[in-house]
Every structure is written in structure tokens, then in C-alpha cells.
Coordinates of C-alpha atoms and ligand atoms in Angstrom, one line a residue:
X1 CA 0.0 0.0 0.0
X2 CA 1.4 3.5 -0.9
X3 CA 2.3 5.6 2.1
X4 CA -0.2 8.2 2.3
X5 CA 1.4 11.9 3.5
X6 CA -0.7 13.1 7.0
X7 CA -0.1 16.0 8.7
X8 CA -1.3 17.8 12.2
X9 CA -4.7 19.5 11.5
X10 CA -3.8 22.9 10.7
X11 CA -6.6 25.0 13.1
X12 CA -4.9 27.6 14.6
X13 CA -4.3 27.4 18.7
X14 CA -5.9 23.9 17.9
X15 CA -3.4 20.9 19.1
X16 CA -4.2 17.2 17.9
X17 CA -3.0 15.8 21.5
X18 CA -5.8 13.0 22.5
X19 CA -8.2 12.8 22.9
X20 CA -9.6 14.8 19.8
X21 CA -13.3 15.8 20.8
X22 CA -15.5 16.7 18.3
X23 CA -19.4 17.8 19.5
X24 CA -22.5 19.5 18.4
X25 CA -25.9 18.1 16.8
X26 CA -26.7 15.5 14.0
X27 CA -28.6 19.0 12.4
X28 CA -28.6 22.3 12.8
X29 CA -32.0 23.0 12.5
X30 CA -32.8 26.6 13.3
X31 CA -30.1 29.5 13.9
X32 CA -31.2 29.5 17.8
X33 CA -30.8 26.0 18.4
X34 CA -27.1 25.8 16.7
X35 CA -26.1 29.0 18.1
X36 CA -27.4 27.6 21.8
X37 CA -25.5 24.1 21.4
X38 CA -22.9 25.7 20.0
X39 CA -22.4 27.9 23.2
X40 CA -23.1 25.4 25.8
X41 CA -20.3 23.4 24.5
X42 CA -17.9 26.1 23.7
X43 CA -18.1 26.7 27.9
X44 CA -17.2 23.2 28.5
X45 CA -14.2 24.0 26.4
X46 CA -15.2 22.1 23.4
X47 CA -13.2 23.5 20.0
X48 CA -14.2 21.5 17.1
X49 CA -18.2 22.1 16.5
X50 CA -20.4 19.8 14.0
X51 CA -23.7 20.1 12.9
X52 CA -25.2 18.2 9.4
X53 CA -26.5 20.7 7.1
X54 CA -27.8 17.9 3.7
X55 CA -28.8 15.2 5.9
X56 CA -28.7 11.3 4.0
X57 CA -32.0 9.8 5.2
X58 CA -32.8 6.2 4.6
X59 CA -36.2 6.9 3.6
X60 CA -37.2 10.0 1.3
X61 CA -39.7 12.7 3.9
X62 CA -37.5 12.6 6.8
X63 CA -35.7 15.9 7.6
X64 CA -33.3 16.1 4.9
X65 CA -31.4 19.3 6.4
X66 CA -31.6 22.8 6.3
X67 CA -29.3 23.5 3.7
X68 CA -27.3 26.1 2.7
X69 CA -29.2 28.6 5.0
X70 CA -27.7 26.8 7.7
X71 CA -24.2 28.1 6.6
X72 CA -24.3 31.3 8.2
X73 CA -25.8 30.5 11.2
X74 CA -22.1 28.4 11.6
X75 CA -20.8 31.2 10.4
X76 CA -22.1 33.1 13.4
X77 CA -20.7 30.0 15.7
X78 CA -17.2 30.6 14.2
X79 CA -17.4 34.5 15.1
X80 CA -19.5 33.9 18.6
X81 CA -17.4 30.8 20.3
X82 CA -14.1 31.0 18.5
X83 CA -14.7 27.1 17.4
X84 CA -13.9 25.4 14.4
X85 CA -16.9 24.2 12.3
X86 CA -17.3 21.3 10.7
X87 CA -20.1 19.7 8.3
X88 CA -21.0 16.8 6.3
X89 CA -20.4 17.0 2.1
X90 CA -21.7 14.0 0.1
X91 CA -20.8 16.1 -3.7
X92 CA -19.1 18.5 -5.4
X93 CA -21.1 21.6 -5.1
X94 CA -21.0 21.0 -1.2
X95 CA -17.4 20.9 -1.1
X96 CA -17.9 24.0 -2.8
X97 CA -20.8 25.9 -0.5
X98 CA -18.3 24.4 2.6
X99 CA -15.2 26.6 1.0
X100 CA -17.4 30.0 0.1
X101 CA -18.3 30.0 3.6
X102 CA -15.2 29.2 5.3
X103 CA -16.2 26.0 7.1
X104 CA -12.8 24.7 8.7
X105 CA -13.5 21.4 8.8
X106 CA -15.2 18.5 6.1
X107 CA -16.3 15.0 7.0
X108 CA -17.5 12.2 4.2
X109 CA -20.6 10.4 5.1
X110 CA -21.0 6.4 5.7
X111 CA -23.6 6.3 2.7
X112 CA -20.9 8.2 0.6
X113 CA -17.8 6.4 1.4
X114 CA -19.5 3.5 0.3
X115 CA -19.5 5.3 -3.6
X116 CA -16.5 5.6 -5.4
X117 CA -17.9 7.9 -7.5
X118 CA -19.2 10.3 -5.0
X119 CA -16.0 10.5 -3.3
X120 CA -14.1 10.9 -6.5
X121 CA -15.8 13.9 -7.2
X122 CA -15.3 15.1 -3.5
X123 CA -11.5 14.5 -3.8
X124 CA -11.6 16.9 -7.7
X125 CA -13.2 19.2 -6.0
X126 CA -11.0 19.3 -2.9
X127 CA -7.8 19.5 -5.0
X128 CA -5.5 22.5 -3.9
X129 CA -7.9 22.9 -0.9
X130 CA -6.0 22.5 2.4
X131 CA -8.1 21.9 5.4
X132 CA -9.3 18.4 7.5
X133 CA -10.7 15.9 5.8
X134 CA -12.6 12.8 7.8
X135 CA -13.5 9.7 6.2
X136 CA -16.3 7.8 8.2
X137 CA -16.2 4.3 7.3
X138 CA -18.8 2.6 4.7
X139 CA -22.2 1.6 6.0
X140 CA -20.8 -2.1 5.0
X141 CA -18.3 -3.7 6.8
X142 CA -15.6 -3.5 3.9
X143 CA -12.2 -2.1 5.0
X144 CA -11.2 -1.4 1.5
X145 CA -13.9 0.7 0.7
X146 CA -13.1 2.6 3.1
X147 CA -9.0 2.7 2.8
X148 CA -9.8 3.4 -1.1
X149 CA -11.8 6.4 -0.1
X150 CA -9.3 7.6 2.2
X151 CA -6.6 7.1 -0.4
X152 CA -8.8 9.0 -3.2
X153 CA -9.2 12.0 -0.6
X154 CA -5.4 11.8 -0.1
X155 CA -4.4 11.7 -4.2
X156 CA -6.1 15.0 -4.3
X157 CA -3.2 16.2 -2.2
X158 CA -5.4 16.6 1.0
X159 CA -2.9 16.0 3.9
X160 CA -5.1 16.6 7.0
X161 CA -6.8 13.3 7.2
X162 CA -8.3 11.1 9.9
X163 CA -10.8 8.8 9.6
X164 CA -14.2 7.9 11.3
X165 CA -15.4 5.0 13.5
X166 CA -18.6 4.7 13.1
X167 CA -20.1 1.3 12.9
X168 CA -21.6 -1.1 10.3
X169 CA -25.0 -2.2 9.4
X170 CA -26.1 -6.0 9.8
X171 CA -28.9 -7.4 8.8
X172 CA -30.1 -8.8 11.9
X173 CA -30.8 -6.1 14.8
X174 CA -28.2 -6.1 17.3
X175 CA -28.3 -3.9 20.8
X176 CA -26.2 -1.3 18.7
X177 CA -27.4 0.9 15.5
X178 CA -24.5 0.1 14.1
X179 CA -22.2 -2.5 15.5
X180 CA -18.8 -1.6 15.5
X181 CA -17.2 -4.4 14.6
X182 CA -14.0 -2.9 16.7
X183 CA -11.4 -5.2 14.5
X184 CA -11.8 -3.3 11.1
X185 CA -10.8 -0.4 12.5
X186 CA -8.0 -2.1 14.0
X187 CA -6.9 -3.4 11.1
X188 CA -7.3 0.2 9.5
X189 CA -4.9 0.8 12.6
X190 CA -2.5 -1.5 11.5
X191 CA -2.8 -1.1 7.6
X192 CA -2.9 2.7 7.9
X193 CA -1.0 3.5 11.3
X194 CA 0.2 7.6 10.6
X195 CA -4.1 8.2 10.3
X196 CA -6.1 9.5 13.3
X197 CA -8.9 7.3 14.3
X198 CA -12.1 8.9 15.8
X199 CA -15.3 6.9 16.9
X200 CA -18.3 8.3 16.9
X201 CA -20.6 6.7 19.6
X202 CA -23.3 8.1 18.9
X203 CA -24.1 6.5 15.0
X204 CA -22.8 3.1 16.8
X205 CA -24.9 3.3 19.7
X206 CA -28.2 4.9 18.5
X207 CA -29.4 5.4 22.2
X208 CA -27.8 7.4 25.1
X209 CA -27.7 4.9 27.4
X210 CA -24.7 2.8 25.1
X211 CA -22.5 6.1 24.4
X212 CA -20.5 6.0 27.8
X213 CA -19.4 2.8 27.4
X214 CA -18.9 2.6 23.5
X215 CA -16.5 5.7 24.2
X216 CA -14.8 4.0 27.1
X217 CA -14.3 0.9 24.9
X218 CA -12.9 3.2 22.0
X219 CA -10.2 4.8 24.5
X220 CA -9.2 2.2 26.2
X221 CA -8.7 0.8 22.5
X222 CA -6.1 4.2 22.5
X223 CA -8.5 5.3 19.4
X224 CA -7.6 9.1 18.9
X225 CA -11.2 11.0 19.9
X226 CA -14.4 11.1 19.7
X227 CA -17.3 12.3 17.8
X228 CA -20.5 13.1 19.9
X229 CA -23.9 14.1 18.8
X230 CA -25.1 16.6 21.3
X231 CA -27.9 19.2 21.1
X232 CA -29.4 21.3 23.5
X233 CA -32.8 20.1 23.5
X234 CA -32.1 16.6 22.7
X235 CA -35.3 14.7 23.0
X236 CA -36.7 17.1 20.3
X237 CA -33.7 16.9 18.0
X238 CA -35.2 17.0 13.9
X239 CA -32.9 14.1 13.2
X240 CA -31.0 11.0 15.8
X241 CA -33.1 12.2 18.6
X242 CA -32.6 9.1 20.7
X243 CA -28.5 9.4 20.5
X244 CA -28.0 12.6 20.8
X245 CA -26.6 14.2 24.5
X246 CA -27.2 17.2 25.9
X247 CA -23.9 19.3 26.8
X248 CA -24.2 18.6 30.1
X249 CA -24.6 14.9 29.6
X250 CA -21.5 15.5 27.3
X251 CA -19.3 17.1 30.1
X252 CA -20.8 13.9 32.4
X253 CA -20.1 11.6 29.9
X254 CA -16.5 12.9 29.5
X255 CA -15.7 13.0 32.9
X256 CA -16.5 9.6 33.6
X257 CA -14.1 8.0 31.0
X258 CA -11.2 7.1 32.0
X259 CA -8.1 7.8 30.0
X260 CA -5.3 5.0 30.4
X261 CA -1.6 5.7 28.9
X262 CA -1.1 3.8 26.2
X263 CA 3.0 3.4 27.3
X264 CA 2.7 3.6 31.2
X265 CA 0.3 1.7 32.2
X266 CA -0.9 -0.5 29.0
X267 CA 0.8 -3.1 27.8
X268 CA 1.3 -2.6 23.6
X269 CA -2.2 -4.8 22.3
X270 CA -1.2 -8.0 21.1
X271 CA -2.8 -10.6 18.2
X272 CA -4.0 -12.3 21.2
X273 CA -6.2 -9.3 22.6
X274 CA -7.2 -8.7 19.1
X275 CA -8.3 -12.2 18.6
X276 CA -10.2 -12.1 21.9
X277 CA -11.8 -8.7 20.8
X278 CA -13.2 -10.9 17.9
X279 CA -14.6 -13.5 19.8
X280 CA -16.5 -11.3 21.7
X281 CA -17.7 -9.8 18.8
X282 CA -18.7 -13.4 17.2
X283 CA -20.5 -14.4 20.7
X284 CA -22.3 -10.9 20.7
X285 CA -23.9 -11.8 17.5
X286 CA -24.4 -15.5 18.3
X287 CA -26.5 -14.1 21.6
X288 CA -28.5 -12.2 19.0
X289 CA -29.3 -15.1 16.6
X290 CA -30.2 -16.8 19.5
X291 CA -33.1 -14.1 20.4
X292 CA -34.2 -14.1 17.0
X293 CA -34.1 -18.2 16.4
X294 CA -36.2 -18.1 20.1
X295 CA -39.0 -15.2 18.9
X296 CA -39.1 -17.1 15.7
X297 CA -40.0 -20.4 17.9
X298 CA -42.8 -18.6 19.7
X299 CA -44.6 -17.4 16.9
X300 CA -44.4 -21.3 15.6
X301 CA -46.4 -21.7 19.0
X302 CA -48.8 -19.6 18.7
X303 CA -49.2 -20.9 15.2
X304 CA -49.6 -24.4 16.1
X305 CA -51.5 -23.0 19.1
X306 CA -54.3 -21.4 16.8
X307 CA -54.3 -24.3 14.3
X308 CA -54.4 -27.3 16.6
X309 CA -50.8 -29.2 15.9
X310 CA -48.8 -30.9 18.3
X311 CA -45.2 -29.0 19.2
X312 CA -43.3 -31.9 18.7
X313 CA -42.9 -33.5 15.7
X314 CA -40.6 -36.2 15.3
X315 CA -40.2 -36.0 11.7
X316 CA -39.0 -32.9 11.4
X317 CA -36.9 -32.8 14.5
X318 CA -35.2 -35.6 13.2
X319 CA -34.7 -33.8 9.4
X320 CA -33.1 -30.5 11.5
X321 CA -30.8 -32.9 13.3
X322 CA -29.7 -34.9 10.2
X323 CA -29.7 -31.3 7.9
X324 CA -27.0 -29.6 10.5
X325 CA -25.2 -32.4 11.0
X326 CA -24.2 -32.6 7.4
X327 CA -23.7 -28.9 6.9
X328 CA -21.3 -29.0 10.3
X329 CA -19.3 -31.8 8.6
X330 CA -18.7 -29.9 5.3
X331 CA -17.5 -26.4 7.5
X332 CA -15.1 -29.2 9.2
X333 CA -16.8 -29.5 12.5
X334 CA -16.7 -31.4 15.4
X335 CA -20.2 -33.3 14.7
X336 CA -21.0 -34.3 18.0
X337 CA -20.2 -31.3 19.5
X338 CA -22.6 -29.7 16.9
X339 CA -25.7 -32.2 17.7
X340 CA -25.1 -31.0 21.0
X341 CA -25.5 -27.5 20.5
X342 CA -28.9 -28.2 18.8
X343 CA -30.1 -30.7 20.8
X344 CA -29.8 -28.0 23.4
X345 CA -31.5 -25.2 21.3
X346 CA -34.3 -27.4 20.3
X347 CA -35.1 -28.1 23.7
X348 CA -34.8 -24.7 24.5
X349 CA -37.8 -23.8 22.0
X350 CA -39.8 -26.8 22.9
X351 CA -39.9 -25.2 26.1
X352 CA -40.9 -22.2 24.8
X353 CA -43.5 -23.0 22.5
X354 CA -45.2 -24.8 24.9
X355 CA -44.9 -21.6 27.1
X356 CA -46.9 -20.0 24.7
X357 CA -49.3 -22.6 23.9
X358 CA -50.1 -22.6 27.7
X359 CA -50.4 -19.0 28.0
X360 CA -53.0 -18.6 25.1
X361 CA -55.2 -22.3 26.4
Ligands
LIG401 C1 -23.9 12.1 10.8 O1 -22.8 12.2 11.3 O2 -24.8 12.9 11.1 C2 -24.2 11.0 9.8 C3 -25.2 11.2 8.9 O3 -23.5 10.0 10.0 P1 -23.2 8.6 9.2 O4 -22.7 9.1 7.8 O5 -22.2 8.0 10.0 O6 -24.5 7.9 9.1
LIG402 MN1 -26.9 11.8 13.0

């Protein structure tokens, strides 16, 4: 992989030293509400303000951002609190509305990194442009999407890079919006190790309560900041309303992490705490599959419940034996250790479906 040239942020009287912090809300919505946040957090000593101005909504109606009007209104930020400001830009012409109105700072959206097109034409325009550039990672768990966008950004001669944690999609639902799959960026770590890492609890978490500890996990990680959604009326936020902190909940949340020294007091991570990392991960989703083979087993009782039919039938108890003991020998399995496991889980929604047959009798 080519070396890719990264240098400190230039913001002036800004220093990169850990951990970067990075706050304000998903949207600014109207020039009060910014300018509020955006003071509230300056107080707390925050420096590097955010607020989405073309939101990417999954279904067409939501809130899709205030737009352009919202530039000034940052604008105003700059001048009021001193911060740096920094928005999302998915295209060309917002690269170009960013630079007019002298946003400091740029970050590339999940839904964009995952087009090679979009951030091509990011990266054109961009060219000859020096300021921060942040590259969250792709809404699919594919570390070279993500590397390849970073690289793109950086062949347009943008130095200031760093790129963004901010989970992954899956297609079963998980406690997290977006789980975070810790080991890609790891590996992003170790494939890329001269660019700045900086999770963003909040898109991982999608509810408060998981933002402390998703934060915690990224430090003690020695990830290099953090990007918070906060707003000041949280609860009636236009867009992420459930993830999104209020300042003070920010300065809470921030004093209750504990920063450990990477070369004091941690040992250097090894492949065997990475590996362990990924077999918590594997057992996190395994505990989800679970749930969802279990809620799938008590709608079959309430089925059978409705219709009359015995829970257990022998035929096809038998079939689900024989079928995943063949498919565990072709992976290479231990068979017998497999037939346990799903003698276990079919006794497990016997149990259950007879729950729910009893309940509804
Ligand atoms: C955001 O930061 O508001 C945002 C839209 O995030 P993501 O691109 O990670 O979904
Ligand atoms: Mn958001």
C-alpha cells in the first residue's frame, strides 16, 4: 500500500493531542438552536463544532437538512465561540458551498464512502484545498472501501486526514445501531498507522444509554477522539433524537471515562487481545441469533396454538438434526459437538412454544 502523506490538523491554537473531541448536533435545525449548542459546549471547552447541514435519510420525507441557510448560522458560531466548524459534504457543489463560507473542517458520510464515485468527485473538488478531511467508514463492513476512499481524498493532495469510526449495518438487529465491529478499524490501525482514528458513539450506539461505554471501549482501544452528537434540546432533536446528549450529559459523559496511557500503564495490544476482541464480537452476535431463532420459535407456537398441531414433531426434528449435522461436517466441525449445541436449542424452544401454547389455552 502507498504511504499516504498526513499532517497535524492545521486550526490555529488547535493541538491534535488525545483525545480529539468533536461535539454538536446531527442537524442544525434553526439558527437558535445551533447557536445555543454551540455555546453550551464552547463553555465546556469544546473547540471542534459539528452540525449536518444535507442530511442522507434512509427513507425519502424525513428531515433532509436545512441546507445552505444553515451556513451562516455556523458562520455566526465561528465568530461567537471561536470554534472550528465542521459539516457533512456527500458532492461536489458542497465541497464547494463548505469553501465560500469558510467551514474549517469537512467530513465524508458512511452512505458516501461506500460510492467511489461520490468521493471521487469530493477529492476533484477538494484538490488545492488544504483543510481536515474525515472519512467515516462505509455503511458495509468493507475495509477497502473505506481505505480506497481515504486514499482517493489523499491523491487530491489533501494531507489533514483522519478517519471515522462509526459502525456497520447487519442485517439482523443487534443492541447497537451500528455494530462496531471494533477489529476493522483495528486493522485500519495496523494497515494505515500515521491516520487519526475517531469513533463516533453516537451512530454506533443509536441510544444514550450505550454512548458511555462505546466511548470508554474506544479509549481504552487508544483510538484518537471522539465524535458526539449533542444538542441542546435533545429529545426534540429533527434528526438522531434518541442518540443525541445534551452538553451537560457530554461534560458527564466525558468526565467519567477514564483515559489509560497507552505506554505507562498498558501493555502494547497483542494478536492475542485482538483475537479475543473478535470472539467477543462473534458471541455478541451469536447471543442475537439466539433471540431471534427463540422469537421465531414462539410465533411457531402460537401458530400451532391457533391451528391445533402438536409441538413436537418427530419427523422434522429428526430432518433438522440430520440437515445440520451434514452442513457442520462440510464447514469441518466437530459433529458431535454440533448435535449437541442443537439438541440444546431445540429443547430450549420446545420449552418455549409450549410456554406459549399454555399462555393462550
Ligand atoms: C452524521 O454524522 O450525522 C451522519 C449522517 O453519520 P453517518 O454518515 O455515520 O450515518
Ligand atoms: Mn446523526
Amino acid at each position: 500500500m502507498k504511504n499516504i502523506e498526513i499532517k497535524p490538523w492545521n486550526l490555529a491554537g488547535f493541538d491534535m493531542k488525545k483525545p480529539i473531541l468533536i461535539a454538536g448536533p446531527c442537524s442544525a435545525e434553526t439558527e437558535q438552536q445551533t447557536l445555543t449548542t454551540a455555546h453550551q459546549l464552547a463553555s465546556q471547552g469544546i473547540k471542534l463544532f459539528r452540525a449536518g447541514i444535507w442530511k442522507p435519510r434512509t427513507r425519502p420525507g424525513a428531515f433532509e437538512g436545512v441546507g445552505i441557510a444553515g451556513l451562516p448560522w455556523l458562520q455566526k458560531v465561528k465568530r461567537e465561540t471561536g470554534m472550528f466548524v465542521g459539516i457533512e459534504v456527500a458532492s461536489a457543489q458542497h465541497v464547494f458551498e463548505a469553501l465560500k463560507y469558510g467551514i474549517d473542517l469537512l467530513w465524508v458520510g458512511a452512505r458516501t464512502t461506500a460510492n467511489p464515485f461520490a468521493v471521487q468527485e469530493i477529492a476533484d473538488a477538494l484538490r488545492g484545498t488544504d483543510l481536515p478531511v474525515l472519512v467515516k467508514n462505509p455503511v458495509n463492513p468493507d475495509i477497502d472501501l473505506w481505505i480506497g476512499a481515504i486514499e482517493r481524498i489523499s491523491n487530491a493532495g489533501i494531507t489533514q486526514l483522519a478517519a471515522i469510526h462509526r459502525g456497520f449495518s447487519t442485517y439482523a438487529p443487534t443492541e447497537y445501531r451500528n455494530h462496531p465491529q471494533w477489529l476493522i478499524p483495528i486493522e485500519l490501525r495496523r494497515r494505515m498507522p500515521q491516520v487519526p482514528i475517531i469513533t463516533d458513539p453516537s451512530h454506533i450506539s443509536g441510544k444514550r444509554s450505550l454512548i458511555q461505554e462505546v466511548s470508554q471501549q474506544a479509549m481504552d482501544l487508544d483510538f484518537d477522539g471522539l465524535i458526539v452528537e449533542t444538542h441542546c434540546q435533545p429529545d426534540d432533536a429533527w434528526s438522531d433524537a434518541k442518540q443525541q446528549l445534551h452538553p451537560d450529559q457530554l461534560k458527564e459523559m466525558l468526565q467519567n471515562l477514564t483515559f489509560r496511557n497507552p505506554h505507562i500503564v498498558n501493555m502494547p495490544r497483542t494478536q492475542l487481545d485482538d483475537l479475543r476482541l473478535q470472539i467477543d464480537d462473534i458471541d455478541n452476535q451469536l447471543i442475537d441469533l439466539l433471540r431471534d431463532r427463540m422469537n421465531i420459535s414462539k410465533q411457531i407456537g402460537g401458530y400451532k396454538q391457533q391451528n391445533n398441531i402438536t409441538i413436537l414433531q418427530s419427523r422434522r426434528y429428526t430432518e433438522i438434526i440430520h440437515d445440520r449435522n451434514t452442513k457442520a461436517l462440510r464447514k469441518g466441525l466437530n459433529v458431535d459437538f454440533v448435535s449437541r449445541v442443537f439438541e440444546s436449542i431445540h429443547e430450549e424452544s420446545v420449552l418455549q412454544q409450549s410456554q406459549i401454547m399454555n399462555q393462550k389455552a
